PDB file of C-alpha atoms in Angstrom:
ATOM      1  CA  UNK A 200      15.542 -10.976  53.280  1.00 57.00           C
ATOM      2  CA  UNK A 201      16.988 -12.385  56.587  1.00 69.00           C
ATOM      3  CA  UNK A 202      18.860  -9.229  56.943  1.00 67.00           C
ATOM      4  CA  UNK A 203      16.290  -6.616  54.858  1.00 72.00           C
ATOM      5  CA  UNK A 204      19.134  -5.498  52.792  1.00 81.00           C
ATOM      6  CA  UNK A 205      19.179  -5.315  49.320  1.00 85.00           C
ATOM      7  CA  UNK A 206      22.693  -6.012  47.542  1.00 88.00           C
ATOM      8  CA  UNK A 207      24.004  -2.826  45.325  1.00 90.00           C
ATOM      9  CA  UNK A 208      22.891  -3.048  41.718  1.00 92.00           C
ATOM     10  CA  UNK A 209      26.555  -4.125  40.456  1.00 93.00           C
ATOM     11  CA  UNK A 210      27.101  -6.870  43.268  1.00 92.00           C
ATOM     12  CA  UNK A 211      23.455  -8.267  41.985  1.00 91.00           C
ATOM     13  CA  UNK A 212      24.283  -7.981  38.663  1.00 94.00           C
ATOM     14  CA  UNK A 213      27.573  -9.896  39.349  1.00 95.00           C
ATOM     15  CA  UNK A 214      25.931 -12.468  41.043  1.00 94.00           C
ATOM     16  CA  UNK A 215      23.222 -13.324  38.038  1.00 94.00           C
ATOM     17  CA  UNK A 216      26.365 -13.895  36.263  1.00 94.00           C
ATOM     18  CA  UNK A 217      28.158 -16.298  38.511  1.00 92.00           C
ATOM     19  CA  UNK A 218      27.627 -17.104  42.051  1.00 93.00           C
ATOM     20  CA  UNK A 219      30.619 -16.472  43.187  1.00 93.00           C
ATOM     21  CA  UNK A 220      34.353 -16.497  41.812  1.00 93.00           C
ATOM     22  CA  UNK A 221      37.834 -17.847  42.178  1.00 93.00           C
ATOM     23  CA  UNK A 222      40.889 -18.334  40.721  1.00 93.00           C
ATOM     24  CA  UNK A 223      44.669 -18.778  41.390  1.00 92.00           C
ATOM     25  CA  UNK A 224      47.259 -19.014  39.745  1.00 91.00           C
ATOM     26  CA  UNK A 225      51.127 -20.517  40.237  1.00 92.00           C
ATOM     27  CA  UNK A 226      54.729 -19.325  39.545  1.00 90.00           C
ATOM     28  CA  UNK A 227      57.687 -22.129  38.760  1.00 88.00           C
ATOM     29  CA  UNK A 228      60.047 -22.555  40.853  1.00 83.00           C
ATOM     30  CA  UNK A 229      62.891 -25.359  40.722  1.00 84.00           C
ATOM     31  CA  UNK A 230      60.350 -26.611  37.994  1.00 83.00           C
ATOM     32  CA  UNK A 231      57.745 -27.205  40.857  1.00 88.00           C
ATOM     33  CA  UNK A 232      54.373 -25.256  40.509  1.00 90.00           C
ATOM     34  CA  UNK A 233      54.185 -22.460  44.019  1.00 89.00           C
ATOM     35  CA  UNK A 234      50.542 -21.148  44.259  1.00 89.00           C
ATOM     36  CA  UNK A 235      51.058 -17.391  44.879  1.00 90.00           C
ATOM     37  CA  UNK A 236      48.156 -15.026  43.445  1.00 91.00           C
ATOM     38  CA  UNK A 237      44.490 -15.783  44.466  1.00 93.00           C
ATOM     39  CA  UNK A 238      41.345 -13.672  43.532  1.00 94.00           C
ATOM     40  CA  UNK A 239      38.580 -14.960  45.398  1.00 94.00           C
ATOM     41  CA  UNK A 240      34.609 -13.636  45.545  1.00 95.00           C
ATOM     42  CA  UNK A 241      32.487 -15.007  47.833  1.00 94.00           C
ATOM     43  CA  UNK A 242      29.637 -17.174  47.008  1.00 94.00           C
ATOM     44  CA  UNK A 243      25.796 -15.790  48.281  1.00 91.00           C
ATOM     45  CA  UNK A 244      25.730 -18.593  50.271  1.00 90.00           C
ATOM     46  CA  UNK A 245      29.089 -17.556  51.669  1.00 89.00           C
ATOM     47  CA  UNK A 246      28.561 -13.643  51.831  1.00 89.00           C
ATOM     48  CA  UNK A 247      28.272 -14.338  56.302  1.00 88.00           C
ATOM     49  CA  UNK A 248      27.548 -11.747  58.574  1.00 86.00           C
ATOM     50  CA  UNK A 249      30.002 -10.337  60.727  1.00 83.00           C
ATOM     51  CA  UNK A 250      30.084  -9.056  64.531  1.00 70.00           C
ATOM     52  CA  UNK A 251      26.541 -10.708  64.976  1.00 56.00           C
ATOM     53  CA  UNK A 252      27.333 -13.597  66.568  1.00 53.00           C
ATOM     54  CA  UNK A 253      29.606 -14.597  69.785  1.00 48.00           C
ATOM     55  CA  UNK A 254      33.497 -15.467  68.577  1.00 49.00           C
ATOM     56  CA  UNK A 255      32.967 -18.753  71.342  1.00 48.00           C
ATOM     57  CA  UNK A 256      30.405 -20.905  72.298  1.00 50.00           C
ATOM     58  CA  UNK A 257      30.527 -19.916  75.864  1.00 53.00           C
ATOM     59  CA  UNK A 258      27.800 -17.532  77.515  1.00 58.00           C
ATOM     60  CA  UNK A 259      28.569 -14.282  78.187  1.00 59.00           C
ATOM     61  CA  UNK A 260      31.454 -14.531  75.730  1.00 56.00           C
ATOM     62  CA  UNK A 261      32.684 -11.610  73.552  1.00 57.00           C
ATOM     63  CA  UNK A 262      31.296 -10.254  70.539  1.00 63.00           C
ATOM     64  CA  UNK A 263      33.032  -8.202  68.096  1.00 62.00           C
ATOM     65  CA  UNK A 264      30.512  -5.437  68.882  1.00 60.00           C
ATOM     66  CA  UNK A 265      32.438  -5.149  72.119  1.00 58.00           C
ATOM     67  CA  UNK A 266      35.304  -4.265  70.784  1.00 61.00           C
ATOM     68  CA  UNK A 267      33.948  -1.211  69.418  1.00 64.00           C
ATOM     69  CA  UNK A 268      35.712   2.315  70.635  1.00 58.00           C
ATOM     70  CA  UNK A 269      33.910   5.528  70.540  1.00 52.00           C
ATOM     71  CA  UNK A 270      37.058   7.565  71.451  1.00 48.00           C
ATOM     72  CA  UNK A 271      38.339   6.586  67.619  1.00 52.00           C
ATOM     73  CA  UNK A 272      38.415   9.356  65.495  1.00 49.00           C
ATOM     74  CA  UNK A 273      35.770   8.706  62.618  1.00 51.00           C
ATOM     75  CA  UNK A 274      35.171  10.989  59.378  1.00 49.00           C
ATOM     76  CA  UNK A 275      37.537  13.933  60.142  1.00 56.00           C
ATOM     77  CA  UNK A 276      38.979  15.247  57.303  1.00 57.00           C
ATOM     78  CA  UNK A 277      38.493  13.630  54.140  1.00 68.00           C
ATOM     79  CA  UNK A 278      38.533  10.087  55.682  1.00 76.00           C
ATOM     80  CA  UNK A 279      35.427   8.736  55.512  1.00 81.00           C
ATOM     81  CA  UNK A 280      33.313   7.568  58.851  1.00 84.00           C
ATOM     82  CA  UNK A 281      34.797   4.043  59.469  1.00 88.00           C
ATOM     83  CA  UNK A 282      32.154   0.686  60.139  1.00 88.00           C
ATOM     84  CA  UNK A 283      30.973  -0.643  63.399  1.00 85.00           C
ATOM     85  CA  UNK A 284      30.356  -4.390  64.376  1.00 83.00           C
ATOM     86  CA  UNK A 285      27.124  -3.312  66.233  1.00 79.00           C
ATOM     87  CA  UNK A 286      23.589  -3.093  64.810  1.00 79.00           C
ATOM     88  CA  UNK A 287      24.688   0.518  63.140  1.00 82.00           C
ATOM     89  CA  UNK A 288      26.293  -1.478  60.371  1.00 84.00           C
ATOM     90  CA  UNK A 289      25.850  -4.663  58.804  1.00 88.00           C
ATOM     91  CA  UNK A 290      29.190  -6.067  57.567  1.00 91.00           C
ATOM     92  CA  UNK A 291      29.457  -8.826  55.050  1.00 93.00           C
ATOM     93  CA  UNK A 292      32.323 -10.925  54.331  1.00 94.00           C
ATOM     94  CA  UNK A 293      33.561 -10.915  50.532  1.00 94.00           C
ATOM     95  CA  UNK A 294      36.766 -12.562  50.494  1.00 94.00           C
ATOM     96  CA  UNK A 295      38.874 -14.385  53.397  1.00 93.00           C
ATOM     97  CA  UNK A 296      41.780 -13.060  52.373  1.00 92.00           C
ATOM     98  CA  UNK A 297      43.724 -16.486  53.094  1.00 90.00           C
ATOM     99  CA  UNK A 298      43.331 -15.539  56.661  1.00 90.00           C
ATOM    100  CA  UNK A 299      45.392 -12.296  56.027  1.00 91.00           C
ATOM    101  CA  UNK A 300      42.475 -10.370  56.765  1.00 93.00           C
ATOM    102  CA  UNK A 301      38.571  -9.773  55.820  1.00 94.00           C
ATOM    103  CA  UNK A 302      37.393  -7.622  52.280  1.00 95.00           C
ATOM    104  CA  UNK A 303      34.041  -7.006  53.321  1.00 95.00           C
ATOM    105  CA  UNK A 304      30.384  -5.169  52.081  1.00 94.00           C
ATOM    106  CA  UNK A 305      29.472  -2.226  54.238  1.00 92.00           C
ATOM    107  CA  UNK A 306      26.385  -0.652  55.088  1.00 90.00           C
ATOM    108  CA  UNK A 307      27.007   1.884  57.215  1.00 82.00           C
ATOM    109  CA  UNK A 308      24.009   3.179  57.997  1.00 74.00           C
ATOM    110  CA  UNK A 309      21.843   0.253  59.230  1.00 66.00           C
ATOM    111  CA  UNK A 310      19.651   2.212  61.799  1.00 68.00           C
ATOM    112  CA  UNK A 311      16.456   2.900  61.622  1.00 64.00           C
ATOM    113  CA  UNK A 312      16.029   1.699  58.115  1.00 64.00           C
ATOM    114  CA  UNK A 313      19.154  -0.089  56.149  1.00 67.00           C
ATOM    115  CA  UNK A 314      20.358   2.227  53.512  1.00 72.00           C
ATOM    116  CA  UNK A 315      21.280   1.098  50.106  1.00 76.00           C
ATOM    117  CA  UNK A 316      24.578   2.946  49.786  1.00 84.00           C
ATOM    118  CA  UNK A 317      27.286   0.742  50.422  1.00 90.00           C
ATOM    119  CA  UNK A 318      31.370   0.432  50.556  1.00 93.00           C
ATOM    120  CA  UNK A 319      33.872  -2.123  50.242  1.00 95.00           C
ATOM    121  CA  UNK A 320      36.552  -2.111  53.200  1.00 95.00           C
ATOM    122  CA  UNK A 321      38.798  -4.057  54.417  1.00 95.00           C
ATOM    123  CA  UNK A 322      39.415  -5.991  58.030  1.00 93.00           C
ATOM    124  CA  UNK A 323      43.263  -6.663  58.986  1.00 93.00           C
ATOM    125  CA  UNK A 324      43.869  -8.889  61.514  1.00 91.00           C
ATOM    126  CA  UNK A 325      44.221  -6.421  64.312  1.00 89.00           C
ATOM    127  CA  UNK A 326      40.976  -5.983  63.318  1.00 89.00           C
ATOM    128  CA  UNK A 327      41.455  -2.181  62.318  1.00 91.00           C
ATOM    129  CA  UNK A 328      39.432  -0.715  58.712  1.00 93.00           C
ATOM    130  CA  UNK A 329      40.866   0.578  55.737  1.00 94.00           C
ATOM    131  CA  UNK A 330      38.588   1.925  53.112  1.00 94.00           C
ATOM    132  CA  UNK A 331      39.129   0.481  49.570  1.00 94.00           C
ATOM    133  CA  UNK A 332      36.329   1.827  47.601  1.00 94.00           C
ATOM    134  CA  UNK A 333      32.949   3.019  46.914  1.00 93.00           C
ATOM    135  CA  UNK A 334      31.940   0.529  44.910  1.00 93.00           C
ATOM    136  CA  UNK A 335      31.884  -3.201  43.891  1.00 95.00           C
ATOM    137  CA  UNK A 336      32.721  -2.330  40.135  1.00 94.00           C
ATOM    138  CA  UNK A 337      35.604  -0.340  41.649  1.00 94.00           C
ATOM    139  CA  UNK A 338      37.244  -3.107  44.173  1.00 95.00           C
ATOM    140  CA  UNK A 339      37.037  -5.887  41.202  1.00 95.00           C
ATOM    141  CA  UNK A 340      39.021  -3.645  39.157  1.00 94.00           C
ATOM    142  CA  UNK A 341      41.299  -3.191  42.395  1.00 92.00           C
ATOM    143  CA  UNK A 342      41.194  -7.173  42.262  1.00 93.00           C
ATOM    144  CA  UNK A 343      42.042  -7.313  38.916  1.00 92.00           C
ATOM    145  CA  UNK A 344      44.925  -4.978  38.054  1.00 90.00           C
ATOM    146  CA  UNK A 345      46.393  -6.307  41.553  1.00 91.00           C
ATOM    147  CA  UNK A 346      46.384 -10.056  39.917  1.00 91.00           C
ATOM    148  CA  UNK A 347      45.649 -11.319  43.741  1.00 91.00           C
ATOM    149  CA  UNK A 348      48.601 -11.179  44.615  1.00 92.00           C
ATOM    150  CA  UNK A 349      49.481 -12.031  48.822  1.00 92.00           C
ATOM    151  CA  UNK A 350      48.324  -9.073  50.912  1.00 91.00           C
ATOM    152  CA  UNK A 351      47.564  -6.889  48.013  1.00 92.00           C
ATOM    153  CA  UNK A 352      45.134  -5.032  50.230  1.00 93.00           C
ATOM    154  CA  UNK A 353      47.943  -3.917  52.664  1.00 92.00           C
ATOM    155  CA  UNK A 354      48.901  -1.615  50.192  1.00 90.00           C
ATOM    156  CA  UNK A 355      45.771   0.675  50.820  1.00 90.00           C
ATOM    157  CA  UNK A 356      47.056   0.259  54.572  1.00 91.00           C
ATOM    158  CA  UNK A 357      49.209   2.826  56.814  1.00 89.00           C
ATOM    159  CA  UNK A 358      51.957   0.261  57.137  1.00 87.00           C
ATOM    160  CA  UNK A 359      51.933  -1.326  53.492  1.00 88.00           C
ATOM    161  CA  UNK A 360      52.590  -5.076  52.650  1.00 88.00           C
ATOM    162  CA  UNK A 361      55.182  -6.974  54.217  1.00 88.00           C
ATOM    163  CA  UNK A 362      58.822  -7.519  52.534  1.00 89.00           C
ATOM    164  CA  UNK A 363      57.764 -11.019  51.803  1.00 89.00           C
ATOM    165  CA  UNK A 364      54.994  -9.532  49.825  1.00 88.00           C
ATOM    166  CA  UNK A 365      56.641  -6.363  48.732  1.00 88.00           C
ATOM    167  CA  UNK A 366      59.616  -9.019  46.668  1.00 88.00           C
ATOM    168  CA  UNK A 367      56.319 -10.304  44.854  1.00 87.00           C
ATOM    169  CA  UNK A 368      55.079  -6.417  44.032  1.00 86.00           C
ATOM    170  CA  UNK A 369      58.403  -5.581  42.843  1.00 85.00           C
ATOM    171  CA  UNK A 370      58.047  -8.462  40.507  1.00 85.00           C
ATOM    172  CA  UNK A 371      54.938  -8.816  39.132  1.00 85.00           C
ATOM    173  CA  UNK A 372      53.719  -5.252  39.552  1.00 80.00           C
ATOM    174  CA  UNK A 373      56.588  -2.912  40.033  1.00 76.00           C
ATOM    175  CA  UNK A 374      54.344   0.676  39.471  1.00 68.00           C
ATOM    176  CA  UNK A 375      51.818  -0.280  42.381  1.00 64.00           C
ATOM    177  CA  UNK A 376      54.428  -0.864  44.960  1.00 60.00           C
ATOM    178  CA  UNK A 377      56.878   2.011  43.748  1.00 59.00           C
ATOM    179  CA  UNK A 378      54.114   4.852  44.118  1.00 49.00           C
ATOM    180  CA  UNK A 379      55.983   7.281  45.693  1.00 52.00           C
ATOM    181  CA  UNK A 380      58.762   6.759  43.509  1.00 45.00           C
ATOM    182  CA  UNK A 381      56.805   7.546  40.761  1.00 41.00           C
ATOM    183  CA  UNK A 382      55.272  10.618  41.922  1.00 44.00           C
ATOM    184  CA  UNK A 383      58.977  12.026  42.402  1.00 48.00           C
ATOM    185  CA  UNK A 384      60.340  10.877  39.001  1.00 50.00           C
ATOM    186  CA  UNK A 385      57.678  10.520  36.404  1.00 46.00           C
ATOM    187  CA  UNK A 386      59.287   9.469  34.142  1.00 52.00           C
ATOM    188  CA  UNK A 387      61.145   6.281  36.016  1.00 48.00           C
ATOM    189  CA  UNK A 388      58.903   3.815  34.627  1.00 45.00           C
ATOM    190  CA  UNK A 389      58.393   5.588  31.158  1.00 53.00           C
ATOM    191  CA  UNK A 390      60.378   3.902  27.915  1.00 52.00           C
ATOM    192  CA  UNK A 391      61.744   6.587  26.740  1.00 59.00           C
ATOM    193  CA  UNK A 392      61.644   6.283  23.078  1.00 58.00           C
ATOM    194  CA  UNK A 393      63.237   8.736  20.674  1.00 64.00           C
ATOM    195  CA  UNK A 394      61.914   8.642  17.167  1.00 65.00           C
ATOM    196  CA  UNK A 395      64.461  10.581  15.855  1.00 70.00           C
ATOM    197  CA  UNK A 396      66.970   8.287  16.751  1.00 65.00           C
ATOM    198  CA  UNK A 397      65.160   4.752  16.344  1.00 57.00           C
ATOM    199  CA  UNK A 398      64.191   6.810  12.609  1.00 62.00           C
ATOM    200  CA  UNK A 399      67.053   7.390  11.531  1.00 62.00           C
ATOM    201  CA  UNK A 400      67.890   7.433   8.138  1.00 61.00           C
ATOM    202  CA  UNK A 401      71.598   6.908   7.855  1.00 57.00           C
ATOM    203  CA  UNK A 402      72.497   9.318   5.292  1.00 59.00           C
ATOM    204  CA  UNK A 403      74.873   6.694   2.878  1.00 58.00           C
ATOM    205  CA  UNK A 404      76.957   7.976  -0.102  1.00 60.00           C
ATOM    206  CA  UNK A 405      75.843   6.730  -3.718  1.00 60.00           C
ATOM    207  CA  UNK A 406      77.962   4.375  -5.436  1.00 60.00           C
ATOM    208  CA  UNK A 407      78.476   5.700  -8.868  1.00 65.00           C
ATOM    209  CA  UNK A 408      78.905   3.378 -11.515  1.00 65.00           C
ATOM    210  CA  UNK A 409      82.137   3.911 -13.445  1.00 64.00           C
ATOM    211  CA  UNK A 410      81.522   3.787 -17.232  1.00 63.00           C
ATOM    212  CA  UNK A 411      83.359   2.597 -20.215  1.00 64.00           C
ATOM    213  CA  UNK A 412      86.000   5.378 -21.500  1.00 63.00           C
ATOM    214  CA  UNK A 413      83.954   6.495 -24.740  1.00 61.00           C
ATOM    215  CA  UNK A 414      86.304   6.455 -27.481  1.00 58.00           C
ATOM    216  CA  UNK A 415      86.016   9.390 -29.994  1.00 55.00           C
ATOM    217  CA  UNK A 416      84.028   8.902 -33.382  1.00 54.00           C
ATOM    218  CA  UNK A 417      87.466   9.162 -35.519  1.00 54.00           C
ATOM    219  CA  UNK A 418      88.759   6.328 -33.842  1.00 51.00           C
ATOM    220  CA  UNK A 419      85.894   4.234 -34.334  1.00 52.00           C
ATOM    221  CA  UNK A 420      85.813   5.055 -37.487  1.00 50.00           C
ATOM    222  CA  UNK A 421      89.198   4.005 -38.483  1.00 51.00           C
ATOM    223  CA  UNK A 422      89.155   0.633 -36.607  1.00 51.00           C
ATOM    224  CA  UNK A 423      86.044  -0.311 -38.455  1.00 50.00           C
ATOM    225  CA  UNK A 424      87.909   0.527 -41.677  1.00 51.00           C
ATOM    226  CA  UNK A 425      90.477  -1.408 -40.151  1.00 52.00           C
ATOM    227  CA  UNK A 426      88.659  -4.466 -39.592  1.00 52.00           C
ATOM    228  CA  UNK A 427      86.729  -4.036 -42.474  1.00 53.00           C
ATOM    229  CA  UNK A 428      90.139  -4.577 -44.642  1.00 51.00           C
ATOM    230  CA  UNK A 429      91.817  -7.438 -42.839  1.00 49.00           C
ATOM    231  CA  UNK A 430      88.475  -9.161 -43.690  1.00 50.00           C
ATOM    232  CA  UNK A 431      89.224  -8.646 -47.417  1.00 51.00           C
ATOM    233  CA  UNK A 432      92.350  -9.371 -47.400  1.00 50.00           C
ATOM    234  CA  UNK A 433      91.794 -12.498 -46.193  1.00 45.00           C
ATOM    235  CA  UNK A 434      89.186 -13.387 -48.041  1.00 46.00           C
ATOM    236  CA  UNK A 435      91.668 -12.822 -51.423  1.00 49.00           C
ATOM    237  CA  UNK A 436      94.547 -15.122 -49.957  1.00 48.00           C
ATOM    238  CA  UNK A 437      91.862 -17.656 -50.033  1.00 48.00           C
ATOM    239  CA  UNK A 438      90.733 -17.287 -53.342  1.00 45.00           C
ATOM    240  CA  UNK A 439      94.161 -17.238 -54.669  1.00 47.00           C
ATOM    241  CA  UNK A 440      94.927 -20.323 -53.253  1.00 44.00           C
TER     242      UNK A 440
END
């Protein structure tokens, strides 16, 4: 109301949910806890205004809306027309960034009438844009898959992360930060897996089992007749004695 803007359908939805959200989350090193990724979403009560207000106390002092160039190229190509810190925009501050820089809610078109359509982008500290996404669903995806970690939002930048940052990517999320590697060789970061081989079946020679030599039916014969007589025979040397 103190701005007549209404927030985007997801952002509101978001915000029934939870006011706000934060977490972080450590890596071990030396056995002692580091804090290194940090996903942070403003509060309402937090969601302040930027370029509306004097940077210093002093009158006369600079505004952010004075900083604004019209020579800048805006919305050639397929880039899209960037935000302004004067009354054509109203700019909204989503996360801090741990002072690496602003995320922020656009709406770009804040003359006569504020219009509803809105964009996330994000502030570096040189104070330059770089679009993120269209929507709020889309950038806490972005937030997300990106696991918070330092200066994550660089990567959507001209000049990427820095190489403390880029050590991190390479660890924790190797694809993101290896993009154009990827679109060379598509299949660097692909297990190759080869069914035929892991499948196998190892083609192993029966063991026969030898058999008993089967003695011919004469023979059997004759050495039951055999055995046959030394049992009477024996059996008469012990009735005669």
């Amino acid at each position: 109301q103190k701005n007549s803007c209404v927030l985007p359908e997801d952002l509101k939805n978001f915000y029934l949910m939870t006011d706000g959200f934060q977490m972080t989350w450590s890596v071990k090193t030396d056995d002692t806890p580091m804090p290194l990724g940090s996903m942070v979403i403003n509060s309402v009560s937090k969601l302040c205004r930027l370029g509306g207000s004097s940077m210093y106390t002093l009158p006369n002092a600079p505004t952010l809306a004075d900083l604004e160039d019209d020579t800048d190229e805006e919305g050639n190509g397929d880039k899209p027309e960037k935000p302004h810190f004067d009354s054509r925009s109203l700019i909204f501050e989503l996360d801090p960034c741990n002072g690496n820089g602003k995320v922020c809610l656009v709406y770009k078109h804040a003359e006569p009438v504020v219009s509803p359509d809105t964009e996330i982008w994000f502030l570096d500290r040189a104070l330059y844009w770089h679009f993120l996404t269209k929507t709020f669903t889309a950038y806490y995806r972005l937030l997300i898959t990106h696991l918070g970690l330092p200066q994550w939002q660089y990567a959507f930048t001209s000049y990427g992360v820095s190489p403390q940052a880029k050590q991190w990517f390479n660890m924790y999320k190797p694809i993101t930060i290896n993009t154009a590697l990827l679109s060379e060789e598509a299949d660097s970061f692909v297990n190759k897996l080869d069914p035929n081989k892991v499948f196998k079946s190892k083609n192993k020679t029966p063991v026969l089992k030898k058999k008993p030599p089967s003695q011919p039916p004469g023979s059997q014969k004759s050495h039951t007749t055999m055995t046959s007589a030394k049992t009477s025979s024996l059996a008469g040397n012990s009735s005669r004695k």
